[in-house]
């Protein structure tokens, strides 16, 4: 990571390399012969030149990309051996005028990918323009319009094997086209001395939305390969809408006390869908409400500093907006989780610093399943009579960090 300065301009140069090795072993007697053995090598780069046009306007131009190679060594194969090259160029322009702050950008990306006997190229333009207007001392509104682009990834194009983490056999689709989208975001932020309120709305129209679909055989029952249900990647136009509303209140004179809530909701459906079981997009989170109460004390007694005590309760509604065709997705019941956290810095002369964090999740030991959990579709567990793997129950952890 290097930055070179010359005058009012500077050049940022970043290069990174990582290697990821994944091994999955079916039994403890085959530790030296993994069933799934993948090695992924990735190199990324970024070159960015930054400068100023005027005191109230600045710009950036640059290029970034990635070189990636994946190879299989195990007996099984989920994603084919592949090589991939991403390269993109972009430009940004941002500035302010009185109470108006604005930013715009444009980018072009190109991907070259080859696997087995296939070679593919994808290209697309993305960009955005947005502004923030401060219409009062502590109140402002933000508006942003953006065009998105995403090329299909290696799993979506090349998969052909059992995905143990999802308990299914996945089949890629070499005919997939890139996703493109137009999204509009609007946010209103209101701040007072002891109360703040934030409201956000968005709509995203996606062309060629990529998703995974369960397959049926000619007898209208599950297609089964290697003992697993078969899923295939597909694409279709879709619309996503949602909102988030949150507030934070710290009553005077109890400035150490914070009370807040946040409510979020997303709904998404396919364009032109006529069957109700194929109307909603799969894997959309249900509406949730998070309520927080937190106390903060910069100094508490002689031995404690930065003491924080927080309790939150998260209620998640039942999700019935599902892609139920071919039993791809099932509904999920509502649930509530109570969590708490205590953290503090302790002044003890034997240590340079001593930080203690005690946290408890799902304190009421609620039995629940997250709607986005892929393990909820596991077979019946004869030990408890439930289908699938359920989420973790009560969990209490203690973390101690000692500076020496």
Short mmCIF file of C-alpha atoms in Angstrom, two decimals, residues 48-364:
data_model
loop_
_atom_site.label_atom_id
_atom_site.label_comp_id
_atom_site.label_asym_id
_atom_site.label_seq_id
_atom_site.Cartn_x
_atom_site.Cartn_y
_atom_site.Cartn_z
CA UNK A 48 -5.95 5.74 -8.11
CA UNK A 49 -4.96 9.31 -8.91
CA UNK A 50 -6.58 12.01 -6.74
CA UNK A 51 -6.65 15.74 -7.34
CA UNK A 52 -8.56 19.00 -6.97
CA UNK A 53 -10.18 21.14 -9.63
CA UNK A 54 -11.15 23.94 -7.24
CA UNK A 55 -11.34 24.30 -3.47
CA UNK A 56 -14.90 22.98 -3.59
CA UNK A 57 -14.44 20.25 -6.18
CA UNK A 58 -12.13 17.24 -6.29
CA UNK A 59 -11.76 14.17 -8.50
CA UNK A 60 -10.33 10.67 -8.67
CA UNK A 61 -9.55 8.40 -11.62
CA UNK A 62 -8.23 4.90 -11.42
CA UNK A 63 -8.21 1.24 -12.26
CA UNK A 64 -8.71 -1.86 -10.15
CA UNK A 65 -8.94 -5.54 -10.86
CA UNK A 66 -8.32 -9.13 -9.85
CA UNK A 67 -6.49 -12.21 -11.13
CA UNK A 68 -7.81 -15.48 -9.72
CA UNK A 69 -7.10 -19.19 -10.22
CA UNK A 70 -8.79 -22.17 -8.55
CA UNK A 71 -7.73 -25.81 -8.73
CA UNK A 72 -9.18 -29.06 -7.34
CA UNK A 73 -7.06 -31.87 -5.86
CA UNK A 74 -9.71 -33.99 -4.08
CA UNK A 75 -11.83 -36.92 -5.19
CA UNK A 76 -14.96 -34.75 -5.32
CA UNK A 77 -15.48 -31.51 -7.19
CA UNK A 78 -18.03 -28.75 -6.58
CA UNK A 79 -16.60 -25.85 -8.59
CA UNK A 80 -14.58 -26.58 -11.74
CA UNK A 81 -10.95 -25.52 -12.13
CA UNK A 82 -10.99 -22.00 -13.53
CA UNK A 83 -8.96 -18.89 -14.26
CA UNK A 84 -10.43 -15.42 -14.06
CA UNK A 85 -9.28 -11.89 -14.82
CA UNK A 86 -11.20 -8.76 -13.80
CA UNK A 87 -10.19 -5.27 -14.89
CA UNK A 88 -12.03 -1.99 -14.48
CA UNK A 89 -11.54 1.75 -14.92
CA UNK A 90 -13.44 4.46 -13.09
CA UNK A 91 -13.75 8.15 -12.40
CA UNK A 92 -15.22 10.09 -9.45
CA UNK A 93 -16.14 13.75 -9.08
CA UNK A 94 -17.32 15.29 -5.82
CA UNK A 95 -17.80 18.68 -4.30
CA UNK A 96 -20.03 21.02 -2.33
CA UNK A 97 -21.88 24.28 -2.81
CA UNK A 98 -23.24 26.03 0.29
CA UNK A 99 -25.40 23.36 2.04
CA UNK A 100 -25.38 20.94 -0.88
CA UNK A 101 -22.85 18.09 -1.06
CA UNK A 102 -22.75 15.92 -4.18
CA UNK A 103 -20.80 13.05 -5.73
CA UNK A 104 -20.92 11.25 -9.06
CA UNK A 105 -19.02 8.34 -10.52
CA UNK A 106 -18.77 6.11 -13.56
CA UNK A 107 -17.07 2.72 -13.96
CA UNK A 108 -16.57 0.06 -16.62
CA UNK A 109 -15.68 -3.55 -15.72
CA UNK A 110 -14.65 -6.46 -17.92
CA UNK A 111 -14.23 -10.12 -16.93
CA UNK A 112 -12.43 -12.89 -18.79
CA UNK A 113 -13.03 -16.41 -17.47
CA UNK A 114 -12.20 -19.91 -18.66
CA UNK A 115 -12.97 -23.35 -17.25
CA UNK A 116 -12.84 -26.80 -18.83
CA UNK A 117 -13.70 -26.16 -22.50
CA UNK A 118 -15.61 -22.93 -21.81
CA UNK A 119 -14.47 -19.35 -22.30
CA UNK A 120 -16.63 -16.39 -21.32
CA UNK A 121 -16.35 -12.61 -21.38
CA UNK A 122 -18.60 -10.17 -19.55
CA UNK A 123 -18.62 -6.39 -19.57
CA UNK A 124 -20.78 -3.68 -18.10
CA UNK A 125 -21.09 -0.09 -16.94
CA UNK A 126 -21.98 1.03 -13.43
CA UNK A 127 -22.30 4.47 -11.93
CA UNK A 128 -24.04 6.66 -9.42
CA UNK A 129 -24.96 10.24 -8.67
CA UNK A 130 -26.06 11.44 -5.28
CA UNK A 131 -26.37 14.48 -3.08
CA UNK A 132 -26.88 15.48 0.53
CA UNK A 133 -28.70 18.71 1.38
CA UNK A 134 -28.53 20.20 4.87
CA UNK A 135 -31.78 22.16 5.20
CA UNK A 136 -31.30 23.02 8.90
CA UNK A 137 -28.44 23.06 11.39
CA UNK A 138 -28.69 19.34 12.16
CA UNK A 139 -31.18 18.06 9.58
CA UNK A 140 -30.43 16.81 6.10
CA UNK A 141 -31.80 14.70 3.27
CA UNK A 142 -29.85 12.37 0.97
CA UNK A 143 -30.81 11.16 -2.50
CA UNK A 144 -28.84 8.72 -4.62
CA UNK A 145 -29.48 7.03 -7.98
CA UNK A 146 -27.15 4.28 -9.11
CA UNK A 147 -26.71 1.77 -11.91
CA UNK A 148 -25.25 -1.55 -10.82
CA UNK A 149 -23.48 -4.36 -12.67
CA UNK A 150 -22.39 -7.83 -11.52
CA UNK A 151 -20.93 -10.63 -13.62
CA UNK A 152 -21.85 -14.24 -12.69
CA UNK A 153 -19.33 -15.79 -10.29
CA UNK A 154 -17.54 -19.13 -10.56
CA UNK A 155 -20.07 -21.03 -8.44
CA UNK A 156 -23.03 -19.78 -10.48
CA UNK A 157 -21.35 -20.72 -13.77
CA UNK A 158 -19.39 -23.92 -13.06
CA UNK A 159 -20.87 -25.75 -10.04
CA UNK A 160 -21.52 -29.45 -10.51
CA UNK A 161 -21.38 -31.31 -7.22
CA UNK A 162 -22.55 -31.64 -3.63
CA UNK A 163 -22.42 -28.46 -1.55
CA UNK A 164 -22.14 -29.96 1.93
CA UNK A 165 -22.65 -26.60 3.65
CA UNK A 166 -26.04 -26.21 1.97
CA UNK A 167 -27.02 -29.91 1.91
CA UNK A 168 -27.77 -29.89 -1.81
CA UNK A 169 -26.34 -30.80 -5.21
CA UNK A 170 -25.68 -27.59 -7.16
CA UNK A 171 -25.55 -27.23 -10.94
CA UNK A 172 -24.12 -24.09 -12.52
CA UNK A 173 -25.47 -22.41 -15.62
CA UNK A 174 -22.94 -21.38 -18.29
CA UNK A 175 -25.67 -19.42 -20.11
CA UNK A 176 -26.08 -16.84 -17.34
CA UNK A 177 -25.82 -13.17 -18.28
CA UNK A 178 -24.58 -10.36 -16.02
CA UNK A 179 -26.95 -8.71 -13.58
CA UNK A 180 -27.69 -5.02 -14.08
CA UNK A 181 -29.79 -2.78 -11.88
CA UNK A 182 -31.13 0.71 -11.26
CA UNK A 183 -31.50 1.64 -7.59
CA UNK A 184 -32.92 4.76 -5.95
CA UNK A 185 -32.22 5.60 -2.29
CA UNK A 186 -33.73 8.39 -0.19
CA UNK A 187 -32.72 9.10 3.41
CA UNK A 188 -33.95 11.69 5.90
CA UNK A 189 -31.89 12.43 9.03
CA UNK A 190 -33.24 14.64 11.84
CA UNK A 191 -31.06 15.49 14.85
CA UNK A 192 -31.99 17.32 18.04
CA UNK A 193 -30.01 17.71 21.25
CA UNK A 194 -31.40 14.54 22.85
CA UNK A 195 -33.19 12.76 20.02
CA UNK A 196 -32.30 11.62 16.49
CA UNK A 197 -34.45 10.03 13.80
CA UNK A 198 -33.35 8.38 10.55
CA UNK A 199 -35.65 7.12 7.80
CA UNK A 200 -34.48 5.36 4.61
CA UNK A 201 -36.29 4.08 1.53
CA UNK A 202 -34.99 2.19 -1.50
CA UNK A 203 -36.13 0.50 -4.70
CA UNK A 204 -33.91 -1.67 -6.87
CA UNK A 205 -34.95 -2.88 -10.34
CA UNK A 206 -32.70 -5.79 -11.30
CA UNK A 207 -32.35 -7.19 -14.82
CA UNK A 208 -31.25 -10.86 -14.91
CA UNK A 209 -31.38 -11.40 -11.15
CA UNK A 210 -29.46 -14.65 -10.43
CA UNK A 211 -30.93 -17.12 -7.94
CA UNK A 212 -30.89 -20.85 -7.24
CA UNK A 213 -33.92 -23.03 -7.97
CA UNK A 214 -34.82 -26.56 -6.86
CA UNK A 215 -35.35 -29.03 -9.73
CA UNK A 216 -38.10 -31.58 -10.21
CA UNK A 217 -37.84 -34.74 -12.30
CA UNK A 218 -40.30 -35.97 -14.92
CA UNK A 219 -42.47 -37.50 -12.15
CA UNK A 220 -42.81 -34.07 -10.44
CA UNK A 221 -40.77 -35.22 -7.46
CA UNK A 222 -37.31 -34.17 -6.28
CA UNK A 223 -34.37 -34.69 -8.58
CA UNK A 224 -31.78 -36.52 -6.49
CA UNK A 225 -28.05 -36.84 -7.16
CA UNK A 226 -25.65 -38.48 -4.70
CA UNK A 227 -28.42 -38.53 -2.11
CA UNK A 228 -29.02 -34.75 -2.25
CA UNK A 229 -31.80 -32.63 -3.81
CA UNK A 230 -30.66 -30.90 -7.00
CA UNK A 231 -30.60 -27.10 -7.40
CA UNK A 232 -29.73 -25.09 -10.52
CA UNK A 233 -28.85 -21.42 -10.98
CA UNK A 234 -31.33 -19.36 -13.02
CA UNK A 235 -32.02 -15.69 -13.69
CA UNK A 236 -35.06 -13.45 -14.09
CA UNK A 237 -35.97 -9.75 -13.79
CA UNK A 238 -36.89 -8.68 -10.26
CA UNK A 239 -37.84 -5.68 -8.11
CA UNK A 240 -36.71 -5.16 -4.51
CA UNK A 241 -38.15 -2.51 -2.18
CA UNK A 242 -37.56 -1.75 1.46
CA UNK A 243 -37.27 0.75 4.29
CA UNK A 244 -35.48 1.28 7.58
CA UNK A 245 -36.61 3.48 10.44
CA UNK A 246 -34.54 4.09 13.56
CA UNK A 247 -34.30 6.50 16.46
CA UNK A 248 -31.98 7.17 19.39
CA UNK A 249 -33.05 8.94 22.58
CA UNK A 250 -30.89 9.94 25.55
CA UNK A 251 -33.03 11.89 28.02
CA UNK A 252 -31.65 14.92 29.80
CA UNK A 253 -30.09 14.96 32.37
CA UNK A 254 -29.41 11.22 31.96
CA UNK A 255 -27.04 11.73 29.03
CA UNK A 256 -25.36 8.41 29.82
CA UNK A 257 -28.57 6.54 28.92
CA UNK A 258 -29.42 5.65 25.30
CA UNK A 259 -32.76 4.19 24.23
CA UNK A 260 -33.29 3.24 20.61
CA UNK A 261 -35.14 1.09 18.14
CA UNK A 262 -34.71 0.16 14.48
CA UNK A 263 -37.29 -1.35 12.16
CA UNK A 264 -36.31 -2.82 8.78
CA UNK A 265 -38.35 -4.43 6.01
CA UNK A 266 -37.61 -5.78 2.51
CA UNK A 267 -40.00 -7.20 -0.06
CA UNK A 268 -38.94 -8.57 -3.45
CA UNK A 269 -40.72 -10.21 -6.36
CA UNK A 270 -40.07 -11.36 -9.92
CA UNK A 271 -41.34 -9.25 -12.80
CA UNK A 272 -44.11 -10.90 -14.79
CA UNK A 273 -44.52 -13.87 -12.44
CA UNK A 274 -48.04 -15.32 -12.72
CA UNK A 275 -47.85 -18.26 -10.30
CA UNK A 276 -48.02 -17.31 -6.63
CA UNK A 277 -45.44 -19.94 -5.67
CA UNK A 278 -42.92 -18.32 -8.06
CA UNK A 279 -43.73 -14.67 -7.31
CA UNK A 280 -41.37 -13.81 -4.42
CA UNK A 281 -37.58 -13.94 -4.55
CA UNK A 282 -35.96 -16.63 -2.40
CA UNK A 283 -33.79 -15.85 0.63
CA UNK A 284 -35.28 -12.47 1.54
CA UNK A 285 -34.98 -11.64 5.27
CA UNK A 286 -38.24 -11.05 7.19
CA UNK A 287 -39.15 -7.78 8.91
CA UNK A 288 -37.36 -7.23 12.20
CA UNK A 289 -37.50 -4.80 15.12
CA UNK A 290 -34.45 -4.29 17.36
CA UNK A 291 -34.90 -2.47 20.69
CA UNK A 292 -31.83 -1.27 22.61
CA UNK A 293 -31.16 0.18 26.05
CA UNK A 294 -27.53 1.13 26.73
CA UNK A 295 -25.75 2.90 29.57
CA UNK A 296 -22.31 4.46 29.07
CA UNK A 297 -20.04 5.75 31.86
CA UNK A 298 -16.65 7.25 30.97
CA UNK A 299 -15.57 6.64 34.57
CA UNK A 300 -17.24 4.39 37.15
CA UNK A 301 -15.62 4.23 40.55
CA UNK A 302 -11.87 4.08 41.03
CA UNK A 303 -11.08 0.99 38.97
CA UNK A 304 -13.42 1.13 35.97
CA UNK A 305 -13.36 3.26 32.82
CA UNK A 306 -15.47 3.27 29.64
CA UNK A 307 -18.10 1.10 31.30
CA UNK A 308 -20.87 0.08 28.89
CA UNK A 309 -23.91 -2.00 29.72
CA UNK A 310 -26.40 -2.82 26.99
CA UNK A 311 -29.52 -4.95 26.60
CA UNK A 312 -31.33 -5.51 23.32
CA UNK A 313 -34.33 -7.49 22.21
CA UNK A 314 -34.75 -8.47 18.56
CA UNK A 315 -38.15 -9.54 17.28
CA UNK A 316 -38.29 -11.17 13.84
CA UNK A 317 -41.64 -11.56 12.09
CA UNK A 318 -42.83 -14.75 10.41
CA UNK A 319 -41.66 -14.90 6.79
CA UNK A 320 -44.39 -16.02 4.41
CA UNK A 321 -43.17 -14.21 1.27
CA UNK A 322 -41.26 -17.20 -0.08
CA UNK A 323 -40.35 -18.87 -3.36
CA UNK A 324 -42.24 -22.08 -2.64
CA UNK A 325 -42.12 -23.56 -6.16
CA UNK A 326 -40.67 -27.10 -6.17
CA UNK A 327 -40.22 -26.73 -2.37
CA UNK A 328 -37.25 -24.43 -2.98
CA UNK A 329 -38.06 -22.46 0.17
CA UNK A 330 -40.34 -22.83 3.19
CA UNK A 331 -41.83 -20.27 5.56
CA UNK A 332 -40.17 -19.49 8.90
CA UNK A 333 -41.89 -18.81 12.23
CA UNK A 334 -41.52 -15.58 14.21
CA UNK A 335 -39.16 -15.44 17.18
CA UNK A 336 -37.61 -13.04 19.69
CA UNK A 337 -34.08 -12.98 21.10
CA UNK A 338 -32.84 -11.28 24.27
CA UNK A 339 -29.15 -10.32 24.32
CA UNK A 340 -26.93 -8.39 26.75
CA UNK A 341 -23.36 -7.11 26.88
CA UNK A 342 -21.09 -5.62 29.55
CA UNK A 343 -17.68 -4.14 28.78
CA UNK A 344 -15.17 -2.08 30.76
CA UNK A 345 -11.53 -1.06 31.07
CA UNK A 346 -10.03 -1.89 34.46
CA UNK A 347 -7.29 0.16 36.11
CA UNK A 348 -4.96 -2.35 37.71
CA UNK A 349 -1.35 -1.41 38.34
CA UNK A 350 0.04 -4.82 37.35
CA UNK A 351 -1.10 -4.41 33.73
CA UNK A 352 -0.73 -1.67 31.17
CA UNK A 353 -4.36 -2.27 30.20
CA UNK A 354 -7.07 -4.77 31.08
CA UNK A 355 -10.29 -4.92 29.02
CA UNK A 356 -13.14 -7.25 29.99
CA UNK A 357 -16.19 -8.06 27.83
CA UNK A 358 -19.04 -10.30 29.00
CA UNK A 359 -21.78 -11.02 26.47
CA UNK A 360 -24.84 -13.21 26.45
CA UNK A 361 -26.86 -14.14 23.37
CA UNK A 362 -30.32 -15.72 23.31
CA UNK A 363 -30.56 -15.47 27.09
CA UNK A 364 -34.11 -16.87 27.11
#
